[in-house]
Coordinates of C-alpha atoms in Angstrom, one line a residue:
X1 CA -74.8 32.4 -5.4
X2 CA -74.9 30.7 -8.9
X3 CA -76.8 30.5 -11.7
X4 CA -77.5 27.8 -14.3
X5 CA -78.0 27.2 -17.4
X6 CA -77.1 30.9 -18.2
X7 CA -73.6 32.6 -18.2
X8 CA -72.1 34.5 -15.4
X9 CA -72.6 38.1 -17.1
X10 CA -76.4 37.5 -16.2
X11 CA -75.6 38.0 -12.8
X12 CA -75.5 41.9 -13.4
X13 CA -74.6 44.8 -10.4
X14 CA -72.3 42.3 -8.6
X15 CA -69.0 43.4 -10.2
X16 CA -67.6 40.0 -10.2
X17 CA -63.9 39.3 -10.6
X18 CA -62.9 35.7 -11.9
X19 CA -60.6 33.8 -9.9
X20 CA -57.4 33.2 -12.2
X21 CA -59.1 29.7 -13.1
X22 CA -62.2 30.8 -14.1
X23 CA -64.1 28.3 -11.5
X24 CA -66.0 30.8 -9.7
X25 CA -66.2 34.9 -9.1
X26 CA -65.8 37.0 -6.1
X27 CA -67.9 40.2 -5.2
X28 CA -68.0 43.1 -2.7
X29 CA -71.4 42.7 -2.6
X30 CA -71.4 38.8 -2.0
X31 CA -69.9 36.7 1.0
X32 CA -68.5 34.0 -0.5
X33 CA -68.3 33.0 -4.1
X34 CA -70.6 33.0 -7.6
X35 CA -70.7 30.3 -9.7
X36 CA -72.4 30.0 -13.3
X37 CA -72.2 27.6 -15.9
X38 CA -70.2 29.5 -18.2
X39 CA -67.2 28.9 -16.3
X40 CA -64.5 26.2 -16.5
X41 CA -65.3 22.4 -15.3
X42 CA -66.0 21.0 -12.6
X43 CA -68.2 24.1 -11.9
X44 CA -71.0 23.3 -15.0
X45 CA -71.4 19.8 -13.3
X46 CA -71.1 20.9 -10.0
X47 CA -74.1 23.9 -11.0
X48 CA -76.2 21.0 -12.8
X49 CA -75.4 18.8 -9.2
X50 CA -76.7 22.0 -7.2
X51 CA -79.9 22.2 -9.6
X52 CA -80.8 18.8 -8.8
X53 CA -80.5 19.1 -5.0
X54 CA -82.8 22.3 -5.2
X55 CA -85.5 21.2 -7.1
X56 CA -85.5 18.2 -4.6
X57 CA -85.4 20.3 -1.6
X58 CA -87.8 22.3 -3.4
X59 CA -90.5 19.4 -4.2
X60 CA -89.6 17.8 -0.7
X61 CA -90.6 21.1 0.7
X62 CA -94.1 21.5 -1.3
X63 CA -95.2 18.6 0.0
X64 CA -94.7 19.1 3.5
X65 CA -98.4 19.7 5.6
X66 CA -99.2 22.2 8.2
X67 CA -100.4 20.1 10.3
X68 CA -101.3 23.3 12.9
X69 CA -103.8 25.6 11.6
X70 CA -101.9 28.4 13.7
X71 CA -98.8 28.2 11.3
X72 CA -101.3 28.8 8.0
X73 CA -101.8 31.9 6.7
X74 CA -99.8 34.0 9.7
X75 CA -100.5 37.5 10.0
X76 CA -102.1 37.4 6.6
X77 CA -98.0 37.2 5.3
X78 CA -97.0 40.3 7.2
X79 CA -94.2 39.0 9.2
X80 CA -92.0 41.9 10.9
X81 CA -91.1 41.2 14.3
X82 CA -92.2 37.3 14.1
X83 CA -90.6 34.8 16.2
X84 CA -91.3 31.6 14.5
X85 CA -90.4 28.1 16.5
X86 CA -89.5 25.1 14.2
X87 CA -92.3 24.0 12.3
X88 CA -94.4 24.3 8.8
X89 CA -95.5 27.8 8.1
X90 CA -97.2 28.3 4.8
X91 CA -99.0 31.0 3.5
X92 CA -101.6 31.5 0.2
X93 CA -100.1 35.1 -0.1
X94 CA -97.1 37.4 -0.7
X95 CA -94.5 37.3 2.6
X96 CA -93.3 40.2 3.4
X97 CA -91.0 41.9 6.1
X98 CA -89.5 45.6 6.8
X99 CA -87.9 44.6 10.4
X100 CA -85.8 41.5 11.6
X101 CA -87.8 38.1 12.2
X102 CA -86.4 35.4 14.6
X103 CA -86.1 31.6 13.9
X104 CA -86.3 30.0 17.5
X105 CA -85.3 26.4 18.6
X106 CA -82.4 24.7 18.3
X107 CA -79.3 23.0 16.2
X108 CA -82.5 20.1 15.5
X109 CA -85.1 22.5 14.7
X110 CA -86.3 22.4 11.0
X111 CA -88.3 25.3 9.7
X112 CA -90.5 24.9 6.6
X113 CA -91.4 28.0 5.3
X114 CA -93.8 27.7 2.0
X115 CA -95.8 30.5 -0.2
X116 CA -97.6 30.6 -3.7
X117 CA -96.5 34.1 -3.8
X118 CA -93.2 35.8 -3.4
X119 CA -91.1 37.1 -0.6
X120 CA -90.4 40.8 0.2
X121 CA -87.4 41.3 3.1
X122 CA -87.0 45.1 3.3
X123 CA -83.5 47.0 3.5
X124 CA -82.4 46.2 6.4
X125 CA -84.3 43.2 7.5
X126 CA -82.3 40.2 8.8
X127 CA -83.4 36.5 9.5
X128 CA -82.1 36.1 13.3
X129 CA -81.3 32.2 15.0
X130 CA -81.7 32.1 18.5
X131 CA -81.5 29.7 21.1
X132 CA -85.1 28.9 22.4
X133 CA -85.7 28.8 26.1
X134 CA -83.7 25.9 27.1
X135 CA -80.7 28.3 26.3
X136 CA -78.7 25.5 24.3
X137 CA -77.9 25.7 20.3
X138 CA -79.3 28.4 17.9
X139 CA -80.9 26.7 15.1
X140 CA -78.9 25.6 11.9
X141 CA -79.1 27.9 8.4
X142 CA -79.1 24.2 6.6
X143 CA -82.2 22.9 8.6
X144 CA -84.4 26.3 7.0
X145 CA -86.2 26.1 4.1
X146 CA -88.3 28.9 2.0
X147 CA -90.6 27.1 -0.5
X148 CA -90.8 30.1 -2.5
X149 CA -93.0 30.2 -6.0
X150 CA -92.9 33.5 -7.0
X151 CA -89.8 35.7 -6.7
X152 CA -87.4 36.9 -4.1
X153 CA -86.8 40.6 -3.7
X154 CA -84.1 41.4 -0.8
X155 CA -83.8 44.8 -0.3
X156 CA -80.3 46.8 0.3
X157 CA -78.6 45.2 3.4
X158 CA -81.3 43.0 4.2
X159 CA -80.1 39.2 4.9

């Protein structure tokens, strides 16, 4: 995780522990590493680098059709037990989902996944890849996008 323009100490309930050159932080509660832009270069130009490539994934994202009515407004945003195949999904509400939801297709698949409002995983709730029914790859983590305007609320053990 990271955070930019602010200082690492806004990244509160994580415990982090600074690596002994102050480039990034470790947590318990993360796998992998925090970076803010209070700590030691390169990481401030490496945060403004990751900024950049956001808000262009971000805009690329927002303008992405749904070309299938099907993939609009799904379940009214209510999503729990959802096997989605690669595609644009977007929905005019909040997203929200208690139990696991399943990203199907393969290591080509892209998933495009776009709300005005925010997106609620309960505790507990995972994002699954799995092979669709040609048994090959699972999908890639880099070919998903959430196009997320609102806010982000993952609950305890939910990823």
């Amino acid at each position: 995780i990271g955070v930019s323009p602010i200082a690492a100490e806004a990244m509160t309930g994580f415990d982090l522990i600074a690596d002994t050159l102050n480039t990034f932080s470790t947590s318990a509660q993360v796998t992998g590493k925090a970076y803010a832009a209070s700590y030691v270069s390169p990481t401030p130009s490496k945060m403004t680098t990751a900024i950049s490539d956001m808000e262009t994934a971000y805009n690329d994202a927002a303008g992405r059709t749904t070309p299938d009515a099907k993939k609009v407004n799904l379940n009214a945003g209510l999503i729990s037990g959802t096997t989605f195949t690669a595609g644009v999904y977007k929905w005019g509400t909040d997203v929200m989902f208690s139990s696991d939801i399943y990203l199907s297709g393969d290591a080509n698949s892209i998933f495009i996944l776009q709300t005005s409002g925010n997106v609620v995983a309960g505790s507990g709730a995972k994002v699954i890849l799995q092979a669709d029914s040609s048994g090959g790859s699972t999908p890639l983590a880099s070919n998903i996008v959430w196009q997320v305007a609102g806010f982000l609320d993952a609950g305890t053990t939910s990823h």
